[in-house]
XYZ file of N, CA and C in Angstrom:
870
model
N -6.092 39.158 33.660
C -7.562 38.986 33.275
C -7.687 37.999 32.006
N -8.709 37.336 32.082
C -8.912 36.568 30.974
C -9.436 37.390 29.659
N -8.730 36.900 28.716
C -9.035 37.610 27.410
C -10.052 36.659 26.687
N -11.317 37.177 26.513
C -12.294 36.187 25.925
C -12.162 35.959 24.387
N -11.144 36.870 23.687
C -11.051 36.728 22.313
C -9.735 35.874 22.169
N -9.105 35.255 23.077
C -7.909 34.340 22.930
C -8.411 32.919 23.389
N -7.975 32.175 22.374
C -8.217 30.701 22.528
C -7.430 29.981 23.703
N -7.940 29.034 24.372
C -7.202 28.353 25.305
C -6.182 27.406 24.534
N -5.022 27.443 24.833
C -3.758 26.769 24.544
C -3.753 25.248 25.010
N -3.764 24.230 23.990
C -3.633 22.926 24.587
C -2.532 22.521 25.331
N -1.394 23.110 24.780
C 0.021 22.864 25.450
C -0.098 23.290 26.847
N -0.627 24.390 27.100
C -0.619 24.963 28.505
C -1.429 23.954 29.266
N -2.641 23.552 28.634
C -3.482 22.625 29.615
C -2.695 21.423 29.701
N -1.910 20.764 28.775
C -1.076 19.599 29.024
C -0.124 19.852 30.087
N 0.542 21.004 30.053
C 1.577 21.499 31.134
C 1.006 21.154 32.767
N -0.124 21.798 32.692
C -0.857 21.862 33.874
C -1.204 20.547 34.470
N -1.723 19.682 33.684
C -2.091 18.165 33.978
C -0.793 17.553 34.445
N 0.472 17.660 33.808
C 1.651 17.104 34.177
C 2.073 17.597 35.562
N 1.930 18.880 35.790
C 2.355 19.466 37.195
C 1.396 18.870 37.991
N 0.185 18.771 37.741
C -0.710 18.270 38.672
C -0.631 16.845 39.193
N -0.058 16.027 38.277
C 0.216 14.618 38.388
C 1.333 14.471 39.128
N 2.447 15.196 38.948
C 3.754 15.095 39.631
C 3.740 15.736 41.173
N 2.658 16.753 41.057
C 2.738 17.591 42.372
C 4.065 18.287 42.600
N 4.873 18.662 41.701
C 6.170 18.961 41.669
C 6.632 19.698 40.453
N 6.968 20.972 40.440
C 7.508 21.625 39.027
C 8.653 21.102 38.676
N 9.538 20.708 39.494
C 10.713 20.059 38.869
C 10.894 18.886 38.258
N 10.093 18.050 38.933
C 9.727 16.710 38.220
C 8.921 16.772 37.162
N 7.905 17.770 36.961
C 7.091 17.767 35.917
C 7.978 18.434 34.799
N 8.763 19.447 34.875
C 9.718 19.988 33.887
C 10.569 18.991 33.356
N 11.059 18.000 34.258
C 11.959 16.937 33.613
C 11.124 16.026 32.841
N 9.829 15.733 33.296
C 9.177 14.882 32.307
C 8.652 15.616 31.002
N 8.652 16.756 31.020
C 8.228 17.585 29.800
C 9.384 17.904 28.873
N 10.536 17.861 29.564
C 11.744 18.198 28.792
C 11.788 19.706 28.653
N 11.269 20.556 29.526
C 11.417 21.856 29.547
C 12.115 22.297 30.754
N 12.661 23.566 30.802
C 13.243 24.213 31.923
C 12.164 24.634 32.990
N 12.486 24.513 34.211
C 11.506 24.704 35.268
C 11.007 26.154 35.339
N 11.790 27.098 35.085
C 11.402 28.319 35.094
C 10.489 28.614 33.964
N 10.888 28.058 32.665
C 9.836 28.263 31.615
C 8.597 27.558 31.795
N 8.490 26.490 32.542
C 7.321 25.775 32.959
C 6.348 26.557 33.882
N 7.107 27.201 34.902
C 6.405 28.124 35.849
C 5.653 29.222 35.002
N 6.495 29.800 33.977
C 5.701 30.957 33.219
C 4.733 30.420 32.425
N 4.888 29.274 31.911
C 3.617 28.716 31.019
C 2.294 28.515 31.967
N 2.561 28.067 33.270
C 1.515 27.737 34.164
C 0.874 29.206 34.575
N 1.716 30.127 34.747
C 1.174 31.522 34.919
C 0.327 32.050 33.826
N 0.710 31.759 32.588
C 0.181 32.281 31.421
C -1.383 31.531 31.505
N -1.400 30.363 31.829
C -2.622 29.541 31.761
C -3.576 30.147 32.770
N -2.943 30.478 34.111
C -3.781 31.130 35.163
C -4.197 32.396 34.795
N -3.409 32.931 34.265
C -3.782 34.610 33.702
C -4.942 34.504 32.796
N -5.015 33.532 31.672
C -5.900 33.268 30.906
C -7.313 32.957 31.601
N -7.453 32.099 32.456
C -8.448 31.571 33.204
C -8.984 32.520 34.236
N -8.041 33.386 34.770
C -8.388 34.464 35.713
C -8.503 33.993 37.195
N -7.648 33.077 37.378
C -7.526 32.263 38.575
C -6.496 31.574 38.872
N -5.816 31.215 40.244
C -4.856 30.462 40.433
C -5.269 28.921 40.482
N -4.450 28.099 40.052
C -4.660 26.659 39.680
C -3.832 25.880 40.782
N -2.563 26.359 40.934
C -1.703 25.783 41.821
C -0.958 26.478 42.974
N -0.869 25.863 44.039
C -0.046 26.764 45.085
C 1.210 26.054 45.247
N 2.330 26.812 45.681
C 3.641 26.087 45.905
C 3.477 25.812 47.634
N 4.067 24.588 47.839
C 4.123 24.423 49.091
C 5.416 23.752 49.505
N 5.775 23.311 50.710
C 7.201 22.894 50.955
C 7.559 21.521 50.302
N 6.423 20.832 50.070
C 6.636 19.576 49.436
C 6.581 19.491 48.025
N 6.267 20.546 47.360
C 6.122 21.012 45.853
C 4.951 21.935 45.733
N 3.828 21.336 44.995
C 2.716 22.145 44.561
C 1.650 21.200 45.037
N 0.213 22.041 45.133
C -0.981 21.339 45.397
C -1.990 22.166 44.530
N -3.096 21.597 44.103
C -4.207 22.232 43.465
C -5.050 23.005 44.378
N -5.272 24.134 43.800
C -6.367 25.017 44.461
C -7.732 24.265 44.385
N -8.760 25.176 44.960
C -10.022 24.461 44.546
C -10.341 24.797 43.089
N -9.875 25.851 42.583
C -10.097 25.998 41.167
C -9.449 25.072 40.358
N -8.013 24.677 40.882
C -7.409 23.552 40.025
C -8.041 22.288 40.114
N -8.506 21.981 41.034
C -9.309 20.664 41.398
C -10.454 20.501 40.373
N -11.131 21.553 40.219
C -12.335 21.810 39.401
C -11.993 21.630 38.006
N -10.672 22.236 37.601
C -10.318 22.533 36.340
C -9.698 21.066 35.758
N -9.057 20.366 36.758
C -8.290 19.140 36.400
C -9.093 18.317 35.400
N -10.217 17.756 36.073
C -10.908 16.731 35.226
C -11.315 17.073 33.705
N -11.584 18.526 33.706
C -12.129 18.951 32.537
C -10.891 19.132 31.617
N -9.817 19.435 32.176
C -8.557 19.777 31.361
C -8.289 18.234 30.752
N -8.196 17.285 31.553
C -7.900 15.968 31.072
C -8.949 15.490 30.184
N -10.314 15.771 30.065
C -11.283 15.357 29.175
C -11.100 16.284 27.809
N -10.571 17.466 27.941
C -10.244 18.261 26.889
C -9.019 17.630 26.076
N -7.953 17.253 26.654
C -6.823 16.463 26.076
C -7.245 15.295 25.377
N -8.049 14.596 25.889
C -8.562 13.226 25.559
C -9.313 13.541 24.292
N -10.234 14.471 24.381
C -11.063 14.748 23.016
C -10.195 15.115 21.859
N -9.125 16.109 22.319
C -8.324 16.467 21.175
C -7.557 15.308 20.614
N -7.058 14.320 21.451
C -6.399 13.292 20.895
C -7.057 12.428 20.102
N -8.496 12.243 20.629
C -9.500 11.373 19.768
C -9.704 11.931 18.341
N -9.817 13.324 18.339
C -10.082 13.923 17.082
C -8.894 13.826 16.137
N -7.635 13.855 16.656
C -6.477 13.722 15.870
C -6.299 12.278 15.349
N -6.750 11.484 16.263
C -6.607 10.005 15.805
C -7.684 9.750 14.738
N -8.837 10.388 15.062
C -9.829 10.139 13.770
C -9.353 10.547 12.565
N -8.845 11.764 12.429
C -8.399 12.342 11.282
C -7.415 11.435 10.644
N -6.332 10.943 11.481
C -5.222 10.074 10.978
C -5.855 8.737 10.554
N -6.768 8.239 11.081
C -7.516 6.947 10.760
C -8.047 7.159 9.459
N -8.926 8.328 9.294
C -9.447 8.406 7.889
C -8.393 8.693 7.019
N -7.492 9.250 7.273
C -6.332 9.500 6.251
C -5.554 8.250 5.872
N -5.664 7.325 6.610
C -4.994 6.007 6.466
C -5.931 5.207 5.697
N -7.243 5.231 5.969
C -8.283 4.528 5.168
C -8.401 4.958 3.722
N -8.185 6.407 3.470
C -8.159 6.701 1.901
C -6.760 6.689 1.422
N -6.080 5.585 1.457
C -4.802 5.427 0.805
C -4.538 3.915 0.456
N -4.080 3.753 -0.682
C -3.779 2.439 -1.375
C -2.683 2.466 -2.139
N -1.914 1.642 -2.048
C -0.758 1.398 -3.002
C -0.997 0.005 -3.868
N -1.123 0.155 -5.172
C -1.512 -0.901 -6.164
C -0.443 -1.551 -6.743
N 0.168 -2.651 -6.566
C 1.181 -3.318 -7.297
C 0.685 -4.003 -8.594
N 1.471 -3.958 -9.493
C 1.099 -4.645 -10.837
C 2.131 -5.125 -11.442
N 2.118 -6.135 -12.212
C 3.313 -6.900 -12.751
C 3.165 -7.054 -14.268
N 4.355 -7.382 -14.704
C 4.621 -7.800 -16.167
C 3.942 -6.597 -17.308
N 3.201 -7.274 -18.128
C 2.585 -6.332 -19.118
C 1.373 -5.795 -18.908
N 0.897 -5.954 -17.620
C -0.701 -5.387 -17.416
C -0.623 -4.125 -17.300
N -1.753 -3.599 -17.919
C -2.047 -1.987 -17.936
C -3.251 -1.806 -17.044
N -3.022 -1.018 -16.029
C -3.996 -0.840 -14.954
C -4.585 0.664 -14.953
N -4.175 1.338 -15.971
C -4.481 2.695 -15.937
C -5.914 3.039 -15.649
N -6.932 2.305 -16.601
C -8.229 2.386 -16.439
C -8.763 2.227 -15.086
N -8.349 1.327 -14.348
C -8.891 1.221 -13.009
C -8.336 2.385 -12.081
N -7.156 2.771 -12.199
C -6.568 3.739 -11.321
C -7.204 5.101 -11.533
N -7.403 5.323 -12.891
C -8.083 6.779 -13.188
C -9.425 6.738 -12.644
N -10.207 5.426 -12.934
C -11.681 5.445 -12.370
C -11.723 5.555 -10.741
N -10.856 4.935 -10.105
C -10.615 4.914 -8.766
C -10.241 6.425 -8.220
N -9.533 6.975 -8.966
C -9.219 8.530 -8.447
C -10.470 9.218 -8.920
N -11.155 9.018 -9.875
C -12.234 9.819 -10.289
C -13.591 9.626 -9.126
N -13.560 8.545 -8.421
C -14.621 8.282 -7.546
C -14.175 8.724 -6.307
N -13.035 8.736 -5.851
C -12.472 8.994 -4.625
C -11.258 10.116 -4.801
N -11.929 11.196 -4.978
C -10.591 12.246 -5.393
C -9.865 12.761 -4.087
N -10.376 12.466 -2.998
C -9.443 12.872 -1.753
C -8.571 11.680 -1.290
N -8.718 10.689 -1.970
C -7.951 9.334 -1.723
C -6.449 9.541 -2.184
N -5.617 9.027 -1.516
C -3.882 9.007 -1.995
C -3.950 7.629 -2.632
N -3.998 7.596 -3.969
C -3.700 6.342 -4.618
C -2.369 6.343 -5.477
N -1.611 5.242 -5.093
C -0.367 5.185 -5.843
C -0.216 3.817 -6.609
N 0.761 3.673 -7.330
C 0.966 2.370 -8.080
C 2.519 2.032 -7.889
N 2.641 0.784 -8.069
C 3.946 0.245 -7.903
C 4.351 -1.012 -8.821
N 5.179 -0.827 -9.761
C 5.441 -1.782 -10.594
C 6.296 -2.887 -9.927
N 6.072 -4.195 -10.225
C 6.689 -5.116 -9.423
C 7.403 -6.340 -10.467
N 8.538 -6.641 -10.221
C 9.049 -7.814 -11.055
C 8.861 -8.879 -10.352
N 9.337 -10.103 -11.053
C 8.866 -11.495 -10.413
C 9.780 -11.748 -9.190
N 10.806 -10.966 -8.872
C 11.472 -11.014 -7.622
C 10.809 -10.282 -6.551
N 9.681 -9.646 -6.753
C 9.001 -8.871 -5.744
C 7.870 -9.638 -5.051
N 7.844 -10.920 -5.369
C 6.604 -11.773 -4.783
C 6.183 -11.538 -3.333
N 7.222 -10.904 -2.475
C 6.690 -10.735 -1.096
C 6.166 -9.317 -0.860
N 5.909 -8.463 -1.966
C 5.646 -7.319 -1.681
C 4.323 -6.982 -1.186
N 3.227 -8.089 -1.363
C 2.064 -7.917 -0.508
C 2.096 -8.454 0.818
N 2.790 -9.394 1.165
C 2.858 -9.939 2.433
C 3.621 -8.938 3.497
N 4.787 -8.413 2.784
C 5.559 -7.370 3.472
C 4.913 -6.008 3.490
N 3.653 -5.736 2.882
C 2.904 -4.520 2.983
C 3.489 -3.394 2.215
N 4.277 -3.620 1.336
C 4.837 -2.582 0.424
C 3.608 -2.238 -0.532
N 2.690 -3.024 -0.801
C 1.471 -2.826 -1.619
C 0.284 -3.273 -0.808
N -0.818 -2.826 -0.957
C -2.006 -3.036 -0.465
C -2.803 -4.013 -1.322
N -2.703 -4.231 -2.612
C -3.281 -4.787 -3.560
C -2.381 -5.297 -4.587
N -2.739 -6.228 -5.271
C -1.927 -6.919 -6.452
C -2.508 -7.231 -7.543
N -2.256 -6.659 -8.726
C -2.982 -7.232 -9.897
C -2.002 -7.927 -10.743
N -2.053 -9.247 -10.766
C -1.166 -10.132 -11.616
C -1.840 -11.140 -12.265
N -1.014 -11.924 -12.808
C -1.527 -13.327 -13.357
C -1.435 -14.440 -12.532
N -2.560 -15.342 -12.451
C -2.395 -16.523 -11.529
C -2.017 -17.610 -12.515
N -1.338 -18.723 -11.655
C -1.325 -18.659 -10.179
C -0.056 -17.912 -9.781
N -0.071 -17.431 -8.531
C 0.920 -16.665 -7.715
C 1.720 -17.532 -6.629
N 2.826 -17.336 -6.285
C 3.598 -18.279 -5.244
C 3.502 -17.319 -4.027
N 1.960 -17.076 -3.594
C 1.765 -16.533 -2.360
C 1.224 -17.380 -1.393
N 1.250 -16.819 -0.019
C 0.704 -17.628 1.147
C -0.868 -17.753 1.117
N -1.248 -18.707 1.710
C -2.687 -18.959 1.652
C -3.591 -17.855 2.167
N -2.842 -17.022 3.030
C -3.821 -15.925 3.740
C -4.200 -14.776 2.764
N -4.456 -14.908 1.454
C -4.815 -13.814 0.689
C -6.318 -14.112 0.114
N -6.824 -13.038 -0.280
C -8.101 -12.935 -0.951
C -7.835 -12.819 -2.470
N -8.382 -13.445 -3.361
C -8.098 -13.275 -4.851
C -9.476 -13.202 -5.482
N -9.651 -12.191 -6.507
C -10.724 -11.758 -7.315
C -10.367 -12.052 -8.524
N -10.961 -12.948 -9.388
C -10.832 -13.053 -10.801
C -11.122 -11.793 -11.449
N -10.387 -11.231 -12.417
C -10.847 -10.135 -13.225
C -11.187 -10.408 -14.597
N -10.195 -11.268 -15.473
C -10.774 -11.545 -16.808
C -9.513 -12.722 -17.255
N -9.849 -13.379 -18.356
C -8.895 -14.414 -18.841
C -8.485 -13.996 -20.197
N -7.355 -14.579 -20.530
C -7.041 -14.436 -22.017
C -6.304 -15.906 -22.415
N -6.405 -16.174 -23.877
C -5.919 -17.318 -24.327
C -4.424 -17.172 -24.385
N -3.718 -18.297 -24.814
C -2.271 -18.166 -24.698
C -1.654 -18.021 -26.194
N -0.350 -17.753 -26.487
C 0.198 -17.712 -27.802
C 1.514 -18.130 -27.498
N 1.984 -18.666 -28.781
C 3.400 -19.034 -28.903
C 4.386 -18.075 -29.545
N 5.403 -17.782 -28.792
C 6.410 -16.703 -29.506
C 7.513 -17.455 -30.093
N 7.862 -17.433 -31.198
C 9.096 -17.999 -31.809
C 9.864 -16.992 -32.681
N 11.036 -17.234 -33.065
C 11.652 -16.301 -34.086
C 11.310 -16.616 -35.327
N 11.517 -15.668 -36.198
C 11.112 -15.893 -37.720
C 12.057 -16.905 -38.178
N 11.504 -17.765 -39.169
C 12.358 -18.966 -39.495
C 12.084 -20.236 -38.823
N 11.668 -20.241 -37.593
C 11.445 -21.203 -36.694
C 10.375 -22.130 -37.433
N 10.514 -23.582 -37.326
C 9.492 -24.386 -37.861
C 8.017 -24.208 -37.690
N 7.744 -23.684 -36.634
C 6.178 -23.240 -36.211
C 5.876 -21.924 -36.390
N 6.580 -21.176 -37.031
C 6.436 -19.867 -37.284
C 5.206 -19.565 -38.242
N 5.154 -20.564 -39.250
C 4.258 -20.239 -40.347
C 3.036 -20.978 -40.140
N 2.926 -21.593 -38.874
C 1.666 -22.391 -38.567
C 0.417 -21.563 -38.337
N -0.829 -21.972 -38.657
C -1.885 -21.125 -38.046
C -2.110 -21.141 -36.795
N -1.804 -22.252 -36.176
C -1.833 -22.457 -34.778
C -1.130 -23.800 -34.287
N -0.847 -23.817 -33.148
C -0.356 -25.082 -32.579
C -1.257 -25.631 -31.314
N -0.946 -26.961 -30.980
C -1.681 -27.351 -29.976
C -0.835 -27.688 -28.683
N -1.502 -27.538 -27.436
C -0.701 -27.669 -26.390
C -0.002 -29.009 -26.269
N -0.695 -29.990 -26.722
C 0.202 -31.270 -26.744
C 1.502 -31.308 -27.569
N 1.617 -30.502 -28.604
C 2.792 -30.261 -29.402
C 3.933 -29.852 -28.438
N 3.573 -29.029 -27.425
C 4.404 -28.418 -26.702
C 4.747 -29.099 -25.315
N 3.914 -30.068 -25.103
C 3.936 -30.727 -23.651
C 5.405 -31.371 -23.560
N 6.069 -31.785 -24.472
C 7.339 -32.377 -24.243
C 8.464 -31.401 -24.193
N 8.259 -30.164 -24.365
C 9.324 -29.218 -24.072
C 9.798 -28.999 -22.884
N 11.130 -28.933 -22.558
C 11.564 -28.730 -21.227
C 11.442 -27.007 -20.806
N 10.910 -26.806 -19.601
C 10.509 -25.494 -19.356
C 11.615 -24.960 -18.448
N 11.811 -23.598 -18.422
C 12.881 -22.825 -17.892
C 12.183 -21.662 -17.374
N 11.422 -21.795 -16.378
C 10.542 -20.437 -15.807
C 11.502 -19.623 -15.041
N 10.997 -18.395 -14.665
C 11.909 -17.431 -13.756
C 12.059 -17.974 -12.615
N 13.187 -17.913 -11.818
C 13.190 -18.707 -10.615
C 12.361 -18.102 -9.623
N 11.660 -17.048 -9.643
C 10.823 -16.491 -8.651
C 9.481 -16.674 -9.135
N 9.082 -17.446 -10.158
C 7.767 -17.470 -10.417
C 7.378 -18.956 -10.057
N 6.087 -19.165 -10.151
C 5.338 -20.637 -10.042
C 5.722 -21.311 -11.493
N 5.935 -22.459 -11.315
C 6.311 -23.426 -12.618
C 4.992 -23.778 -13.217
N 3.843 -23.329 -12.872
C 2.522 -23.802 -13.470
C 2.514 -23.437 -14.863
N 1.929 -24.373 -15.708
C 1.712 -24.090 -17.118
C 1.281 -22.700 -17.435
N 0.348 -22.162 -16.693
C -0.353 -21.049 -17.016
C 0.577 -19.710 -16.809
N 1.710 -19.763 -16.394
C 2.737 -18.802 -16.005
C 3.462 -18.454 -17.371
N 4.161 -17.414 -17.424
C 4.889 -16.973 -18.480
C 6.077 -18.040 -18.491
N 6.233 -18.745 -19.762
C 7.048 -19.890 -19.769
C 8.168 -19.818 -21.051
N 9.186 -19.998 -20.690
C 10.456 -20.331 -21.668
C 10.502 -21.809 -21.930
N 10.478 -22.269 -23.196
C 10.516 -23.646 -23.496
C 11.675 -24.039 -24.264
N 12.560 -25.048 -23.872
C 13.768 -25.549 -24.774
C 14.723 -26.104 -23.878
N 15.502 -27.005 -24.632
C 16.445 -27.616 -23.748
C 17.769 -26.772 -23.273
N 18.268 -26.989 -22.174
C 19.357 -26.258 -21.713
C 19.253 -24.722 -21.670
N 17.864 -24.167 -21.522
C 17.763 -22.922 -21.361
C 17.934 -22.349 -19.967
N 18.878 -21.459 -19.828
C 19.188 -20.932 -18.525
C 18.040 -20.015 -17.911
N 17.847 -20.210 -16.614
C 16.815 -19.337 -15.938
C 17.183 -17.837 -16.084
N 16.170 -16.952 -16.727
C 16.531 -15.589 -16.568
C 15.420 -14.883 -15.829
N 15.666 -13.575 -15.195
C 14.575 -12.882 -14.562
C 13.966 -11.777 -15.488
N 14.831 -11.170 -16.232
C 14.344 -10.104 -17.021
C 13.489 -10.645 -18.156
N 12.294 -9.759 -18.457
C 11.725 -10.217 -19.508
C 12.347 -10.093 -20.778
N 13.064 -8.704 -20.924
C 13.860 -8.524 -22.160
C 14.865 -9.843 -22.453
N 15.446 -10.163 -21.478
C 16.448 -11.189 -21.419
C 15.638 -12.482 -21.957
N 14.374 -12.645 -21.648
C 13.660 -13.799 -22.162
C 13.284 -13.866 -23.591
N 13.033 -12.584 -23.917
C 12.714 -12.344 -25.553
C 13.994 -12.546 -26.315
N 15.190 -12.039 -25.558
C 16.524 -12.105 -26.160
C 16.726 -13.681 -26.520
N 16.531 -14.410 -25.656
C 16.785 -16.044 -25.778
C 15.751 -16.462 -26.825
N 14.526 -15.907 -27.109
C 13.685 -16.481 -28.057
C 14.170 -15.864 -29.243
N 14.633 -14.835 -29.435
C 15.045 -13.957 -30.777
C 16.236 -14.812 -31.257
N 17.225 -15.264 -30.216
C 18.454 -15.828 -30.732
C 18.123 -17.363 -31.111
N 16.732 -17.834 -30.990
C 16.608 -19.261 -31.409
C 16.825 -20.295 -30.161
N 17.480 -19.795 -28.988
C 17.631 -20.812 -27.866
C 16.440 -21.096 -27.191
N 15.287 -20.553 -27.511
C 14.129 -20.888 -26.746
C 12.984 -20.434 -27.293
N 11.738 -21.072 -27.029
C 10.488 -20.396 -27.615
C 9.679 -19.997 -26.160
N 8.638 -19.201 -26.359
C 8.083 -18.644 -25.191
C 6.716 -18.732 -25.485
N 5.804 -18.959 -24.268
C 4.389 -18.969 -24.200
C 3.851 -17.923 -23.381
N 2.971 -16.919 -23.923
C 2.613 -15.883 -23.367
C 1.198 -15.630 -23.391
N 0.560 -14.900 -22.608
C -0.846 -14.386 -22.890
C -0.998 -13.615 -24.189
N -2.144 -13.811 -24.972
C -2.313 -12.723 -26.099
C -2.308 -11.318 -25.907
N -2.620 -11.107 -24.549
C -2.519 -9.513 -24.282
C -1.366 -9.005 -24.073
N -0.231 -9.830 -24.087
C 1.122 -9.256 -23.983
C 1.664 -8.902 -25.200
N 1.651 -7.508 -25.504
C 2.123 -7.070 -26.837
C 3.484 -6.729 -26.930
N 4.358 -6.848 -26.049
C 5.588 -6.598 -26.004
C 6.599 -7.247 -27.240
N 6.132 -8.557 -27.219
C 6.845 -9.312 -28.308
C 6.705 -8.828 -29.834
N 5.656 -8.140 -29.935
C 5.298 -7.473 -31.205
C 6.215 -6.411 -31.434
N 6.908 -5.788 -30.602
C 7.828 -4.750 -30.768
C 9.009 -5.189 -31.414
N 9.338 -6.507 -31.427
C 10.533 -7.033 -32.007
C 10.106 -7.807 -33.544
N 10.540 -7.135 -34.582
C 10.162 -7.559 -35.989
C 10.754 -8.984 -36.250
N 11.691 -9.443 -35.315
C 12.190 -10.920 -35.689
C 11.571 -11.873 -34.783
N 10.316 -11.675 -34.297
C 9.595 -12.414 -33.476
C 8.103 -12.632 -34.102
N 7.750 -13.888 -34.010
C 6.275 -14.186 -34.450
C 5.418 -14.865 -33.490
N 4.051 -14.494 -33.380
C 3.326 -15.243 -32.630
C 2.295 -16.290 -33.272
N 1.972 -17.240 -32.420
C 1.226 -18.293 -33.149
C 0.242 -18.916 -31.919
N -1.112 -18.732 -32.527
C -2.165 -19.141 -31.320
C -1.891 -20.702 -30.723
N -2.242 -20.868 -29.627
C -2.036 -22.037 -29.010
C -3.521 -22.568 -28.687
N -3.750 -23.811 -29.394
C -5.132 -24.494 -29.108
C -5.045 -25.418 -27.844
N -6.073 -25.443 -27.074
C -6.231 -26.224 -25.953
C -5.112 -26.011 -24.771
N -4.718 -24.709 -24.788
C -3.816 -24.449 -23.511
C -4.761 -23.599 -22.453
N -4.461 -23.791 -21.252
C -5.440 -23.229 -20.296
C -5.154 -21.617 -20.536
N -6.383 -20.970 -20.167
C -6.326 -19.540 -20.248
C -5.352 -18.962 -19.159
N -4.832 -17.681 -19.537
C -4.203 -16.808 -18.550
C -5.223 -16.022 -17.784
N -5.195 -16.265 -16.357
C -6.056 -15.543 -15.516
C -5.453 -14.422 -15.031
N -6.152 -13.124 -15.090
C -5.630 -11.962 -14.302
C -6.596 -11.910 -13.121
N -5.914 -11.622 -12.074
C -6.624 -11.594 -10.678
C -5.950 -10.229 -9.883
N -6.994 -9.972 -8.843
C -6.589 -8.726 -7.995
C -6.589 -9.575 -6.566
N -5.425 -9.576 -5.884
C -5.168 -10.321 -4.832
C -4.799 -9.187 -3.670
N -5.495 -9.486 -2.354
C -5.114 -8.701 -1.321
C -4.903 -9.590 -0.103
N -4.505 -8.965 0.934
C -4.480 -9.831 2.278
C -5.791 -10.033 2.887
N -6.032 -11.095 3.419
C -7.179 -11.515 4.053
C -7.452 -10.582 5.298
N -8.606 -10.170 5.574
C -8.727 -9.486 6.469
C -8.385 -8.037 6.571
N -7.942 -7.535 5.707
C -7.323 -6.066 5.487
C -8.580 -5.106 5.731
N -8.577 -4.178 6.725
C -9.814 -3.417 6.856
C -9.734 -2.162 5.884
N -8.660 -2.031 5.206
C -8.553 -0.872 4.216
C -9.885 -0.904 3.371
N -10.836 0.007 3.550
C -12.028 -0.110 2.486
C -11.719 0.278 1.016
N -10.595 1.014 0.791
C -10.117 1.320 -0.589
C -9.693 -0.072 -1.525
N -9.459 -1.137 -0.837
C -9.239 -2.440 -1.346
C -10.472 -2.826 -1.912
N -11.644 -2.720 -1.161
C -13.026 -3.175 -1.659
C -13.329 -2.105 -3.008
N -13.088 -0.942 -2.787
C -13.333 -0.077 -3.781
C -12.536 -0.294 -5.097
N -11.154 -0.556 -4.921
C -10.583 -1.020 -6.007
C -11.089 -2.292 -6.782
N -11.580 -3.375 -5.850
C -12.046 -4.478 -6.456
C -13.276 -4.254 -7.390
N -14.111 -3.496 -6.752
C -15.395 -3.038 -7.570
C -15.010 -2.488 -8.978
N -14.013 -1.515 -8.795
C -13.592 -0.674 -10.065
C -12.908 -1.473 -11.009
N -12.080 -2.401 -10.521
C -11.264 -3.245 -11.465
C -12.064 -4.330 -12.115
N -13.131 -4.687 -11.494
C -13.935 -5.757 -12.133
C -14.977 -4.928 -13.180
N -15.038 -3.608 -13.047
C -15.950 -3.058 -13.898
C -15.291 -2.635 -14.960
N -13.960 -2.163 -15.112
C -13.307 -1.520 -16.103
C -11.916 -2.255 -16.746
N -11.458 -3.241 -16.063
C -10.349 -3.841 -16.554
C -11.037 -5.255 -17.264
N -10.731 -5.280 -18.566
C -11.041 -6.387 -19.450
C -9.933 -6.861 -20.328
N -10.208 -8.134 -20.955
C -9.082 -8.575 -21.618
C -8.751 -7.707 -22.864
N -7.518 -7.461 -23.320
C -7.389 -6.603 -24.438
C -7.946 -7.225 -25.670
N -8.531 -6.700 -26.763
C -8.864 -7.286 -27.950
C -7.818 -8.001 -28.736
N -7.943 -9.053 -29.159
C -6.996 -9.907 -29.825
C -6.529 -9.306 -31.372
């Protein structure tokens, strides 16, 4: 007899539809990767729950009873509805997830905290990227990237300017330019550049200047070259890491292009959390005070 207090099990419903499709318990059992006796018992459980036979055994295999024929389209609709419900939940979970990449000295804590405050159910993660990780966005390791322009990325990206910073020169103490109140970009124009091999060579990037300076990847190695007197560096004024070294001095640069901080995402990405991040980042991320 049917127990009205017991819920209908979707697994049993699926078993029934597979048997109905094959019209044979043996082939259905093989399709479901279960033993045929076990499958027969599960169908009997379903029939007991419904209070009627759904399948009759015949020499060729099985056939639907009148009740089975009536139940089959409803069983298929029930399984389809369950699948759609599952997909809807998974899609929503995917929508409310974002991985934010950031580079070098940039601090994005304010944007991340505000994003979490506004969307507490979302899964928001961050990932620090070195200059070697230029493919993280296109390879979908991150959904959005906060970095300094220009970036060596493909054209199929959407870029949102966030703020700009002036440039500064970093030299070791005792350098001829260390005591200057400022220098001009023209004074540095003749210096040979040695950018990170994974960065763009544009003037607005982080730059090491000096003859015969080897290309280096690590930021600390760059500062070590500057501290040793083998190079000088051009950095955004918001980068305070050089100030942690007492043997380095910063000098403002006049006439140099500003360093622009941008938020970059893939064009056409449907993830709405990217738009949410864009709105938050523009609202809360600003240039550090000089």
